Amino acid sequence: MLTVRQYGRGAGAVVRVRAPGRTGQESRSPGRAAGPSVVGMTDIESITMDVADPEAAARFLADAFDLGEDRLKVRAAAEPSEGFRGFTLALTVPQPADVDSFVASAVAAGAAVLKPAAKSLWGYGAVVQAPDGAIWKLATSAKKDTGPATRRIEEFVLLIGVADFAATKRYYVDRGFAVAKGFGRVYAEFAAGTGAVKLALYRRRALAKDLGVAPEGGGSHRLTVNGGGPEAFTDPDGFRWAPAGAREAGGRETDARETGGRAAA
């Protein structure tokens, strides 16, 4: 049975969801060992999304993608947002059958298909938009199935669309993030370390085109990244980071938009 609990009220309310796995056990993040973990200075422990209806959003995440509070949290939206929010949440899976399976469960849970599943130069993928407005990309580098769908998530990636690629990449490198993969001045993927979520950067207009949406948008991103060190900060494109876990208390916030796009010392 899906268990949804709400903590607090109003804009600060946080909803947590627990979803049973396919075998009847409590689901865990694929590839992550049970027990306490140590989050490094550049690791992302989880993502918090601001939504209009936290309980409905939590149910969607569990029903569509088998995701619980270990990697994704939801809370009531407090700031207005319109158009493209400048990011996508991407799930990398083993094979096309898994893409199809997640697309089917997402649509059944209320998602709209922005790009139907199809083969591409890079593999096989699809794009859907959740009822809360967040855009999700399901992808695999494999072009053929080797068996039935497993619904195993190999990687959970936060892909940010940036206005000035070189400046934002430099900002994160200055904060200690190590580039694991890159394609010129267009795309960069950072090493995930022990974190539950991987960070990647893409030019905003290129990302919007890849997702099948217009690049215009304004207001809140409606997303907070939990991790990245002991202090809160905001990157050059306005994405907010909050200390993960026990480090949430204290610390000052730095805003890259007020420090020339570079990490404050």
CSV table of C-alpha atoms in Angstrom, one decimal:
chain,number,residue,atom,x,y,z
A,1,MET,CA,0.0,0.0,0.0
A,2,LEU,CA,1.2,3.5,-0.9
A,3,THR,CA,1.8,5.6,2.3
A,4,VAL,CA,1.7,9.4,2.0
A,5,ARG,CA,2.4,11.6,5.0
A,6,GLN,CA,2.3,15.4,5.2
A,7,TYR,CA,4.5,17.3,7.6
A,8,GLY,CA,3.4,20.9,8.4
A,9,ARG,CA,0.9,23.1,6.6
A,10,GLY,CA,0.8,25.7,3.9
A,11,ALA,CA,3.7,26.7,1.7
A,12,GLY,CA,6.2,25.0,3.9
A,13,ALA,CA,4.5,21.6,4.1
A,14,VAL,CA,6.5,18.6,3.0
A,15,VAL,CA,4.9,15.4,1.8
A,16,ARG,CA,6.8,12.1,2.1
A,17,VAL,CA,5.8,9.0,0.2
A,18,ARG,CA,6.7,5.4,0.7
A,19,ALA,CA,6.0,3.0,-2.1
A,20,PRO,CA,6.2,-0.8,-1.8
A,21,GLY,CA,8.6,-2.5,-4.3
A,22,ARG,CA,7.5,-5.0,-6.9
A,23,THR,CA,8.2,-7.8,-4.5
A,24,GLY,CA,6.3,-6.3,-1.6
A,25,GLN,CA,9.3,-4.9,0.2
A,26,GLU,CA,9.9,-1.2,0.8
A,27,SER,CA,11.5,0.2,-2.4
A,28,ARG,CA,15.0,1.6,-2.3
A,29,SER,CA,17.0,3.5,-4.8
A,30,PRO,CA,18.6,1.1,-7.3
A,31,GLY,CA,22.4,0.8,-6.8
A,32,ARG,CA,22.3,2.3,-3.3
A,33,ALA,CA,23.2,0.2,-0.3
A,34,ALA,CA,20.9,0.2,2.8
A,35,GLY,CA,22.0,2.1,5.9
A,36,PRO,CA,23.6,5.5,6.4
A,37,SER,CA,25.6,7.2,3.7
A,38,VAL,CA,28.2,9.9,3.6
A,39,VAL,CA,27.4,12.8,1.3
A,40,GLY,CA,30.4,14.6,-0.1
A,41,MET,CA,30.8,18.4,-0.8
A,42,THR,CA,29.7,18.0,-4.4
A,43,ASP,CA,27.1,15.2,-4.0
A,44,ILE,CA,23.4,15.7,-4.5
A,45,GLU,CA,21.5,13.8,-1.8
A,46,SER,CA,18.0,14.6,-3.1
A,47,ILE,CA,15.8,17.1,-5.0
A,48,THR,CA,12.9,19.0,-3.5
A,49,MET,CA,10.1,20.1,-5.9
A,50,ASP,CA,7.6,22.8,-5.2
A,51,VAL,CA,4.1,21.8,-6.4
A,52,ALA,CA,0.5,22.9,-6.1
A,53,ASP,CA,-0.7,19.6,-4.7
A,54,PRO,CA,2.0,17.8,-2.7
A,55,GLU,CA,0.0,14.7,-2.0
A,56,ALA,CA,-1.0,14.3,-5.7
A,57,ALA,CA,2.5,14.9,-6.8
A,58,ALA,CA,3.9,12.3,-4.4
A,59,ARG,CA,1.4,9.7,-5.7
A,60,PHE,CA,2.3,10.5,-9.3
A,61,LEU,CA,6.1,10.0,-8.6
A,62,ALA,CA,5.4,6.7,-6.9
A,63,ASP,CA,2.9,5.4,-9.5
A,64,ALA,CA,4.8,6.7,-12.6
A,65,PHE,CA,8.5,6.1,-11.7
A,66,ASP,CA,8.5,4.1,-8.5
A,67,LEU,CA,10.3,7.1,-6.8
A,68,GLY,CA,10.1,7.8,-3.1
A,69,GLU,CA,11.5,10.4,-0.6
A,70,ASP,CA,15.0,9.0,-0.7
A,71,ARG,CA,15.7,10.9,-3.9
A,72,LEU,CA,12.8,13.2,-4.5
A,73,LYS,CA,10.7,15.3,-2.0
A,74,VAL,CA,7.7,17.5,-2.7
A,75,ARG,CA,6.3,20.5,-0.9
A,76,ALA,CA,3.6,23.1,-1.4
A,77,ALA,CA,4.5,25.7,-4.1
A,78,ALA,CA,5.1,29.2,-2.7
A,79,GLU,CA,6.3,31.2,-5.7
A,80,PRO,CA,4.7,31.7,-9.2
A,81,SER,CA,6.2,30.0,-12.2
A,82,GLU,CA,5.3,30.1,-15.9
A,83,GLY,CA,6.6,28.5,-19.1
A,84,PHE,CA,9.8,26.4,-19.3
A,85,ARG,CA,11.4,26.1,-15.9
A,86,GLY,CA,14.9,25.5,-17.3
A,87,PHE,CA,15.5,21.9,-16.3
A,88,THR,CA,14.5,18.3,-16.8
A,89,LEU,CA,14.7,15.3,-14.6
A,90,ALA,CA,16.1,12.4,-16.5
A,91,LEU,CA,16.0,8.7,-15.7
A,92,THR,CA,18.5,6.5,-17.5
A,93,VAL,CA,17.3,2.9,-17.8
A,94,PRO,CA,18.8,-0.3,-19.2
A,95,GLN,CA,16.8,-0.8,-22.4
A,96,PRO,CA,13.9,0.4,-24.6
A,97,ALA,CA,11.4,-1.8,-22.8
A,98,ASP,CA,12.1,0.1,-19.6
A,99,VAL,CA,11.5,3.4,-21.4
A,100,ASP,CA,8.2,2.1,-22.7
A,101,SER,CA,7.2,0.8,-19.3
A,102,PHE,CA,7.9,4.1,-17.5
A,103,VAL,CA,6.2,6.1,-20.2
A,104,ALA,CA,3.1,3.9,-19.9
A,105,SER,CA,2.9,4.2,-16.1
A,106,ALA,CA,3.5,7.9,-16.3
A,107,VAL,CA,0.7,8.4,-18.8
A,108,ALA,CA,-1.6,6.2,-16.7
A,109,ALA,CA,-0.8,8.4,-13.7
A,110,GLY,CA,-1.7,11.6,-15.6
A,111,ALA,CA,1.4,12.7,-17.5
A,112,ALA,CA,1.3,14.2,-21.0
A,113,VAL,CA,3.6,13.0,-23.7
A,114,LEU,CA,5.8,15.8,-25.1
A,115,LYS,CA,7.9,13.4,-27.3
A,116,PRO,CA,6.8,9.8,-28.0
A,117,ALA,CA,9.4,7.1,-27.5
A,118,ALA,CA,11.6,6.7,-30.5
A,119,LYS,CA,15.1,5.7,-31.6
A,120,SER,CA,17.8,8.4,-32.0
A,121,LEU,CA,21.5,8.7,-32.7
A,122,TRP,CA,22.1,8.3,-28.9
A,123,GLY,CA,19.7,5.4,-28.3
A,124,TYR,CA,16.0,5.4,-27.4
A,125,GLY,CA,14.0,7.8,-25.3
A,126,ALA,CA,10.8,9.8,-24.6
A,127,VAL,CA,9.8,13.0,-22.9
A,128,VAL,CA,6.7,13.4,-20.6
A,129,GLN,CA,5.3,16.2,-18.5
A,130,ALA,CA,3.9,15.5,-15.1
A,131,PRO,CA,0.7,17.0,-13.9
A,132,ASP,CA,2.7,19.3,-11.6
A,133,GLY,CA,4.5,20.8,-14.7
A,134,ALA,CA,7.9,19.1,-14.3
A,135,ILE,CA,9.4,17.6,-17.4
A,136,TRP,CA,10.8,14.1,-17.3
A,137,LYS,CA,13.1,12.4,-19.9
A,138,LEU,CA,13.3,8.6,-20.0
A,139,ALA,CA,16.3,7.3,-22.0
A,140,THR,CA,18.6,4.4,-22.7
A,141,SER,CA,21.7,4.1,-24.8
A,142,ALA,CA,20.6,0.7,-25.9
A,143,LYS,CA,18.6,0.4,-29.1
A,144,LYS,CA,17.4,-3.2,-28.7
A,145,ASP,CA,15.9,-5.1,-25.8
A,146,THR,CA,17.8,-8.0,-24.2
A,147,GLY,CA,14.8,-9.1,-22.1
A,148,PRO,CA,11.6,-7.9,-20.4
A,149,ALA,CA,11.4,-4.6,-18.7
A,150,THR,CA,13.0,-4.4,-15.2
A,151,ARG,CA,12.0,-0.8,-14.3
A,152,ARG,CA,15.5,-0.4,-13.0
A,153,ILE,CA,16.8,3.1,-12.9
A,154,GLU,CA,20.5,3.2,-13.6
A,155,GLU,CA,21.0,7.0,-13.2
A,156,PHE,CA,18.8,9.9,-12.0
A,157,VAL,CA,20.1,13.1,-13.6
A,158,LEU,CA,19.2,16.7,-13.0
A,159,LEU,CA,19.8,18.4,-16.4
A,160,ILE,CA,19.9,22.2,-16.1
A,161,GLY,CA,19.4,24.5,-19.1
A,162,VAL,CA,21.9,27.4,-18.7
A,163,ALA,CA,22.1,30.8,-20.3
A,164,ASP,CA,25.9,31.2,-20.3
A,165,PHE,CA,27.3,27.7,-20.5
A,166,ALA,CA,31.0,28.6,-20.0
A,167,ALA,CA,30.2,30.8,-16.9
A,168,THR,CA,27.9,28.2,-15.2
A,169,LYS,CA,30.3,25.4,-15.9
A,170,ARG,CA,33.2,27.4,-14.4
A,171,TYR,CA,31.0,28.3,-11.4
A,172,TYR,CA,30.4,24.6,-10.5
A,173,VAL,CA,34.1,23.7,-11.2
A,174,ASP,CA,35.1,26.4,-8.8
A,175,ARG,CA,32.9,24.9,-6.2
A,176,GLY,CA,34.7,21.6,-6.6
A,177,PHE,CA,32.5,19.7,-9.0
A,178,ALA,CA,34.5,17.4,-11.3
A,179,VAL,CA,33.5,17.2,-15.0
A,180,ALA,CA,33.0,13.5,-15.9
A,181,LYS,CA,31.9,14.0,-19.5
A,182,GLY,CA,31.5,16.9,-21.8
A,183,PHE,CA,30.8,18.0,-25.4
A,184,GLY,CA,32.5,21.3,-26.2
A,185,ARG,CA,30.6,24.4,-25.0
A,186,VAL,CA,27.2,22.7,-25.2
A,187,TYR,CA,27.0,19.9,-22.5
A,188,ALA,CA,28.8,18.9,-19.3
A,189,GLU,CA,28.1,16.1,-16.9
A,190,PHE,CA,29.6,16.1,-13.4
A,191,ALA,CA,30.8,13.1,-11.4
A,192,ALA,CA,28.0,12.0,-9.0
A,193,GLY,CA,30.2,10.6,-6.3
A,194,THR,CA,28.1,8.9,-3.7
A,195,GLY,CA,25.1,11.2,-4.3
A,196,ALA,CA,21.7,9.9,-5.4
A,197,VAL,CA,21.4,12.4,-8.2
A,198,LYS,CA,23.8,13.4,-11.0
A,199,LEU,CA,24.1,17.0,-12.2
A,200,ALA,CA,24.5,18.0,-15.9
A,201,LEU,CA,24.4,21.3,-17.8
A,202,TYR,CA,23.1,22.0,-21.3
A,203,ARG,CA,22.4,25.2,-23.2
A,204,ARG,CA,18.9,26.4,-22.3
A,205,ARG,CA,17.6,26.7,-25.9
A,206,ALA,CA,19.1,23.4,-26.9
A,207,LEU,CA,17.6,21.7,-23.9
A,208,ALA,CA,14.1,23.2,-24.6
A,209,LYS,CA,14.4,22.0,-28.2
A,210,ASP,CA,15.4,18.5,-27.1
A,211,LEU,CA,12.4,18.4,-24.8
A,212,GLY,CA,9.9,19.7,-27.4
A,213,VAL,CA,9.0,22.9,-25.6
A,214,ALA,CA,9.5,26.7,-26.1
A,215,PRO,CA,12.6,28.1,-24.2
A,216,GLU,CA,10.7,31.0,-22.7
A,217,GLY,CA,9.8,30.9,-19.0
A,218,GLY,CA,9.9,33.0,-15.9
A,219,GLY,CA,9.4,33.0,-12.1
A,220,SER,CA,10.5,30.2,-9.8
A,221,HIS,CA,12.2,27.0,-11.0
A,222,ARG,CA,10.2,25.3,-8.3
A,223,LEU,CA,13.1,23.1,-7.5
A,224,THR,CA,15.7,23.0,-4.8
A,225,VAL,CA,18.9,20.9,-4.9
A,226,ASN,CA,19.8,19.3,-1.6
A,227,GLY,CA,23.6,18.9,-1.3
A,228,GLY,CA,26.7,20.6,-2.6
A,229,GLY,CA,28.3,21.5,0.8
A,230,PRO,CA,27.5,23.0,4.2
A,231,GLU,CA,26.1,26.3,2.9
A,232,ALA,CA,23.1,27.3,0.8
A,233,PHE,CA,23.7,29.0,-2.5
A,234,THR,CA,22.1,30.0,-5.8
A,235,ASP,CA,23.8,29.4,-9.1
A,236,PRO,CA,24.1,31.8,-12.0
A,237,ASP,CA,20.8,30.6,-13.5
A,238,GLY,CA,18.9,31.0,-10.3
A,239,PHE,CA,18.8,27.3,-9.1
A,240,ARG,CA,18.9,27.1,-5.4
A,241,TRP,CA,21.0,24.6,-3.4
A,242,ALA,CA,20.3,23.8,0.3
A,243,PRO,CA,22.6,21.8,2.6
A,244,ALA,CA,21.7,18.1,2.7
A,245,GLY,CA,20.6,16.1,5.7
A,246,ALA,CA,21.9,17.2,9.1
A,247,ARG,CA,23.7,20.2,7.5
A,248,GLU,CA,20.4,22.1,6.9
A,249,ALA,CA,20.8,24.2,10.0
A,250,GLY,CA,22.9,27.3,9.8
A,251,GLY,CA,25.2,28.5,7.1
A,252,ARG,CA,25.0,31.5,4.8
A,253,GLU,CA,23.6,31.7,1.3
A,254,THR,CA,25.7,32.9,-1.6
A,255,ASP,CA,24.1,34.1,-4.8
A,256,ALA,CA,26.2,33.7,-8.0
A,257,ARG,CA,24.1,36.3,-9.7
A,258,GLU,CA,25.4,38.9,-7.2
A,259,THR,CA,29.1,37.6,-7.2
A,260,GLY,CA,29.8,37.8,-10.9
A,261,GLY,CA,28.8,34.1,-11.6
A,262,ARG,CA,31.6,32.7,-9.4
A,263,ALA,CA,31.5,30.8,-6.2
A,264,ALA,CA,31.9,33.0,-3.1
A,265,ALA,CA,35.0,32.3,-1.1
